[in-house]
Short mmCIF file of C-alpha atoms in Angstrom, two decimals:
data_model
loop_
_atom_site.label_atom_id
_atom_site.label_comp_id
_atom_site.label_asym_id
_atom_site.label_seq_id
_atom_site.Cartn_x
_atom_site.Cartn_y
_atom_site.Cartn_z
CA UNK A 1 3.46 -26.60 4.94
CA UNK A 2 6.97 -26.78 3.32
CA UNK A 3 5.82 -29.10 0.54
CA UNK A 4 3.45 -26.39 -0.70
CA UNK A 5 6.18 -23.80 -1.17
CA UNK A 6 7.62 -25.05 -4.50
CA UNK A 7 4.12 -25.28 -5.97
CA UNK A 8 3.21 -21.82 -4.70
CA UNK A 9 6.38 -20.32 -6.16
CA UNK A 10 5.84 -22.06 -9.52
CA UNK A 11 2.26 -20.82 -9.69
CA UNK A 12 3.48 -17.33 -8.84
CA UNK A 13 5.94 -17.33 -11.74
CA UNK A 14 3.34 -18.66 -14.17
CA UNK A 15 0.79 -16.06 -13.02
CA UNK A 16 3.38 -13.32 -13.43
CA UNK A 17 4.16 -14.36 -17.00
CA UNK A 18 0.48 -14.63 -17.91
CA UNK A 19 -0.17 -11.25 -16.37
CA UNK A 20 2.58 -9.59 -18.39
CA UNK A 21 1.30 -11.24 -21.56
CA UNK A 22 -2.29 -10.13 -20.90
CA UNK A 23 -1.25 -6.57 -20.16
CA UNK A 24 0.92 -6.37 -23.27
CA UNK A 25 -2.09 -7.55 -25.31
CA UNK A 26 -4.27 -4.82 -23.79
CA UNK A 27 -1.69 -2.13 -24.52
CA UNK A 28 -1.56 -3.20 -28.16
CA UNK A 29 -5.35 -3.11 -28.53
CA UNK A 30 -6.21 0.52 -29.39
CA UNK A 31 -9.29 2.10 -27.87
CA UNK A 32 -10.76 -0.91 -26.13
CA UNK A 33 -7.44 -1.52 -24.38
CA UNK A 34 -7.57 1.94 -22.81
CA UNK A 35 -11.09 1.34 -21.51
CA UNK A 36 -10.06 -1.96 -19.97
CA UNK A 37 -6.95 -0.45 -18.37
CA UNK A 38 -9.00 2.33 -16.80
CA UNK A 39 -11.40 -0.33 -15.52
CA UNK A 40 -8.52 -2.34 -14.11
CA UNK A 41 -7.24 0.70 -12.23
CA UNK A 42 -10.73 1.38 -10.89
CA UNK A 43 -11.07 -2.21 -9.70
CA UNK A 44 -7.97 -1.84 -7.52
CA UNK A 45 -9.10 1.51 -6.11
CA UNK A 46 -10.95 1.28 -2.78
CA UNK A 47 -9.96 4.74 -1.60
CA UNK A 48 -12.40 6.93 0.35
CA UNK A 49 -12.80 10.55 1.26
CA UNK A 50 -11.13 11.59 4.53
CA UNK A 51 -13.14 12.11 7.68
CA UNK A 52 -12.35 12.97 11.28
CA UNK A 53 -10.24 10.24 12.87
CA UNK A 54 -8.03 9.43 15.85
CA UNK A 55 -4.86 8.96 13.80
CA UNK A 56 -3.40 8.81 10.32
CA UNK A 57 -1.70 5.49 9.58
CA UNK A 58 0.99 5.64 6.89
CA UNK A 59 1.73 2.23 5.37
CA UNK A 60 5.30 1.56 4.28
CA UNK A 61 6.53 1.99 0.72
CA UNK A 62 6.30 4.79 -1.86
CA UNK A 63 8.06 7.51 0.13
CA UNK A 64 7.52 9.89 -2.80
CA UNK A 65 3.79 10.19 -2.04
CA UNK A 66 2.53 8.52 1.14
CA UNK A 67 4.16 10.73 3.82
CA UNK A 68 3.26 13.87 1.85
CA UNK A 69 -0.40 12.84 1.75
CA UNK A 70 -0.29 11.99 5.46
CA UNK A 71 1.09 15.47 6.16
CA UNK A 72 -1.67 17.05 4.04
CA UNK A 73 -4.29 15.19 6.08
CA UNK A 74 -2.69 16.26 9.34
CA UNK A 75 -2.49 19.92 8.32
CA UNK A 76 -6.14 19.79 7.22
CA UNK A 77 -7.06 18.75 10.75
CA UNK A 78 -8.45 15.29 10.00
CA UNK A 79 -6.48 13.65 12.84
CA UNK A 80 -4.10 14.79 15.61
CA UNK A 81 -1.46 12.08 15.15
CA UNK A 82 0.47 10.23 12.43
CA UNK A 83 1.50 6.62 13.09
CA UNK A 84 4.49 5.03 11.35
CA UNK A 85 5.95 1.51 11.38
CA UNK A 86 9.41 0.10 12.03
CA UNK A 87 10.38 -1.70 8.82
CA UNK A 88 12.98 -4.38 8.36
CA UNK A 89 16.11 -2.69 6.89
CA UNK A 90 17.24 -3.58 3.38
CA UNK A 91 20.86 -3.99 2.27
CA UNK A 92 21.34 -0.29 1.45
CA UNK A 93 20.24 0.68 4.96
CA UNK A 94 22.38 -2.02 6.57
CA UNK A 95 25.45 -0.77 4.70
CA UNK A 96 24.69 2.81 5.70
CA UNK A 97 24.10 3.99 2.13
CA UNK A 98 20.50 5.06 2.80
CA UNK A 99 18.48 6.02 5.84
CA UNK A 100 15.65 3.79 6.98
CA UNK A 101 12.25 4.27 5.42
CA UNK A 102 10.88 5.19 8.83
CA UNK A 103 13.49 7.95 9.26
CA UNK A 104 12.75 9.23 5.75
CA UNK A 105 9.01 9.33 6.47
CA UNK A 106 9.64 11.20 9.71
CA UNK A 107 11.88 13.72 7.93
CA UNK A 108 9.24 14.36 5.25
CA UNK A 109 6.45 14.70 7.80
CA UNK A 110 8.36 17.23 9.87
CA UNK A 111 9.41 19.18 6.77
CA UNK A 112 5.74 19.29 5.74
CA UNK A 113 4.60 20.73 9.07
CA UNK A 114 3.86 17.73 11.30
CA UNK A 115 5.49 18.30 14.72
CA UNK A 116 7.63 15.54 16.19
CA UNK A 117 5.23 15.25 19.12
CA UNK A 118 2.45 14.25 16.71
CA UNK A 119 4.45 11.37 15.15
CA UNK A 120 4.39 7.90 16.70
CA UNK A 121 6.41 4.92 15.48
CA UNK A 122 5.27 1.43 16.43
CA UNK A 123 8.21 -0.69 17.66
CA UNK A 124 7.33 -4.02 16.03
CA UNK A 125 9.47 -4.75 12.97
CA UNK A 126 7.24 -5.29 9.93
CA UNK A 127 7.90 -6.47 6.40
CA UNK A 128 4.47 -6.61 4.75
CA UNK A 129 0.96 -5.19 4.82
CA UNK A 130 -0.10 -8.20 6.89
CA UNK A 131 2.61 -7.43 9.45
CA UNK A 132 1.44 -3.82 9.60
CA UNK A 133 -2.14 -4.94 10.18
CA UNK A 134 -1.11 -7.13 13.11
CA UNK A 135 1.05 -4.35 14.56
CA UNK A 136 -2.02 -2.11 14.51
CA UNK A 137 -4.07 -4.85 16.14
CA UNK A 138 -1.69 -4.76 19.09
CA UNK A 139 -2.53 -1.12 19.88
CA UNK A 140 -6.26 -0.90 19.13
CA UNK A 141 -8.81 -0.94 21.93
CA UNK A 142 -12.03 -1.36 20.00
CA UNK A 143 -13.01 2.25 19.54
CA UNK A 144 -10.34 3.77 17.26
CA UNK A 145 -11.08 5.36 13.92
CA UNK A 146 -8.06 5.49 11.59
CA UNK A 147 -7.27 6.96 8.19
CA UNK A 148 -4.87 4.65 6.38
CA UNK A 149 -2.68 6.19 3.68
CA UNK A 150 -1.33 3.97 0.93
CA UNK A 151 -0.90 3.99 -2.86
CA UNK A 152 -4.12 4.03 -4.85
CA UNK A 153 -3.51 0.63 -6.46
CA UNK A 154 -2.88 -0.87 -3.02
CA UNK A 155 -6.08 0.37 -1.37
CA UNK A 156 -8.34 -2.57 -2.27
CA UNK A 157 -6.00 -5.26 -0.95
CA UNK A 158 -5.00 -3.19 2.08
CA UNK A 159 -8.63 -2.46 2.97
CA UNK A 160 -9.59 -6.11 2.80
CA UNK A 161 -6.65 -7.26 4.90
CA UNK A 162 -6.85 -4.49 7.51
CA UNK A 163 -10.59 -4.90 8.03
CA UNK A 164 -10.16 -8.63 8.39
CA UNK A 165 -7.41 -8.32 11.02
CA UNK A 166 -8.94 -5.32 12.82
CA UNK A 167 -12.55 -6.52 12.82
CA UNK A 168 -14.26 -5.39 16.03
CA UNK A 169 -11.14 -3.49 17.01
CA UNK A 170 -10.86 -0.37 14.84
CA UNK A 171 -12.54 1.30 11.88
CA UNK A 172 -10.27 2.06 8.94
CA UNK A 173 -10.76 4.27 5.90
CA UNK A 174 -8.30 3.99 3.04
CA UNK A 175 -6.90 7.23 1.64
CA UNK A 176 -5.06 7.16 -1.69
CA UNK A 177 -1.68 8.89 -1.74
CA UNK A 178 -1.71 11.57 -4.43
CA UNK A 179 0.85 11.58 -7.24
CA UNK A 180 1.33 14.80 -9.24
CA UNK A 181 1.54 13.10 -12.64
CA UNK A 182 -0.02 9.62 -12.60
CA UNK A 183 -3.39 8.32 -11.45
CA UNK A 184 -6.28 6.01 -12.36
CA UNK A 185 -6.71 7.47 -15.86
CA UNK A 186 -3.10 7.24 -17.08
CA UNK A 187 -1.14 4.87 -14.82
CA UNK A 188 0.00 2.74 -17.78
CA UNK A 189 1.85 5.73 -19.32
CA UNK A 190 4.71 5.22 -16.86
CA UNK A 191 6.85 2.07 -16.84
CA UNK A 192 7.15 2.27 -13.05
CA UNK A 193 3.42 2.66 -12.48
CA UNK A 194 2.63 0.01 -15.06
CA UNK A 195 4.69 -2.49 -13.09
CA UNK A 196 3.21 -1.36 -9.79
CA UNK A 197 -0.37 -1.91 -10.92
CA UNK A 198 0.48 -5.23 -12.50
CA UNK A 199 2.34 -6.48 -9.42
CA UNK A 200 -0.58 -5.43 -7.22
CA UNK A 201 -3.03 -7.25 -9.44
CA UNK A 202 -0.92 -10.40 -9.35
CA UNK A 203 -0.63 -10.29 -5.56
CA UNK A 204 -4.38 -10.57 -5.11
CA UNK A 205 -4.67 -14.36 -5.65
CA UNK A 206 -1.69 -14.96 -3.32
CA UNK A 207 -3.21 -12.88 -0.53
CA UNK A 208 -6.59 -14.54 -1.10
CA UNK A 209 -5.06 -17.98 -0.60
CA UNK A 210 -2.83 -17.00 2.33
CA UNK A 211 -5.08 -14.65 4.26
CA UNK A 212 -8.54 -15.68 3.13
#
């Protein structure tokens, strides 16, 4: 296993550079580039409409949108509970400069009308979507139905990974977190969202090789 790591890292850097070059070419190609960028966004979007479920699962990351969407779903009555994860702290949290992502999510949820009694945090420390999937596996009994909230560009990869890990254990439906300004028709207008979509696209081959 260790001898593969240098090769994997080298391929990752090469893929990243090629991805940036390809995206820059698309952005400089008027008209047709826009069509292709919209198509790229659509290809990463596996989001679904909400339906009645046992719980709302909020994947880590993007605190600006995901907990707000989870709160919207709760208030709309789609599920009676919101499940969070315990994430590995980064340097800012360790130094006490910022609160943990889990604490921030909980604060947002409660401010948006989700009572503390309806929020559950899983104790396993996670650091990736794969970790989150396995943490969910540890609590499912074979009959759960979950709504999983994540960023729109992350829904395709998350859906594939979660359904693979939770096969025969729980049904999941991916719900895209809503952003007030950027979405599938204009994500490349923001530097931040441009990088997010590109990074997500470039993660797909890695997850395919690692997780099948």
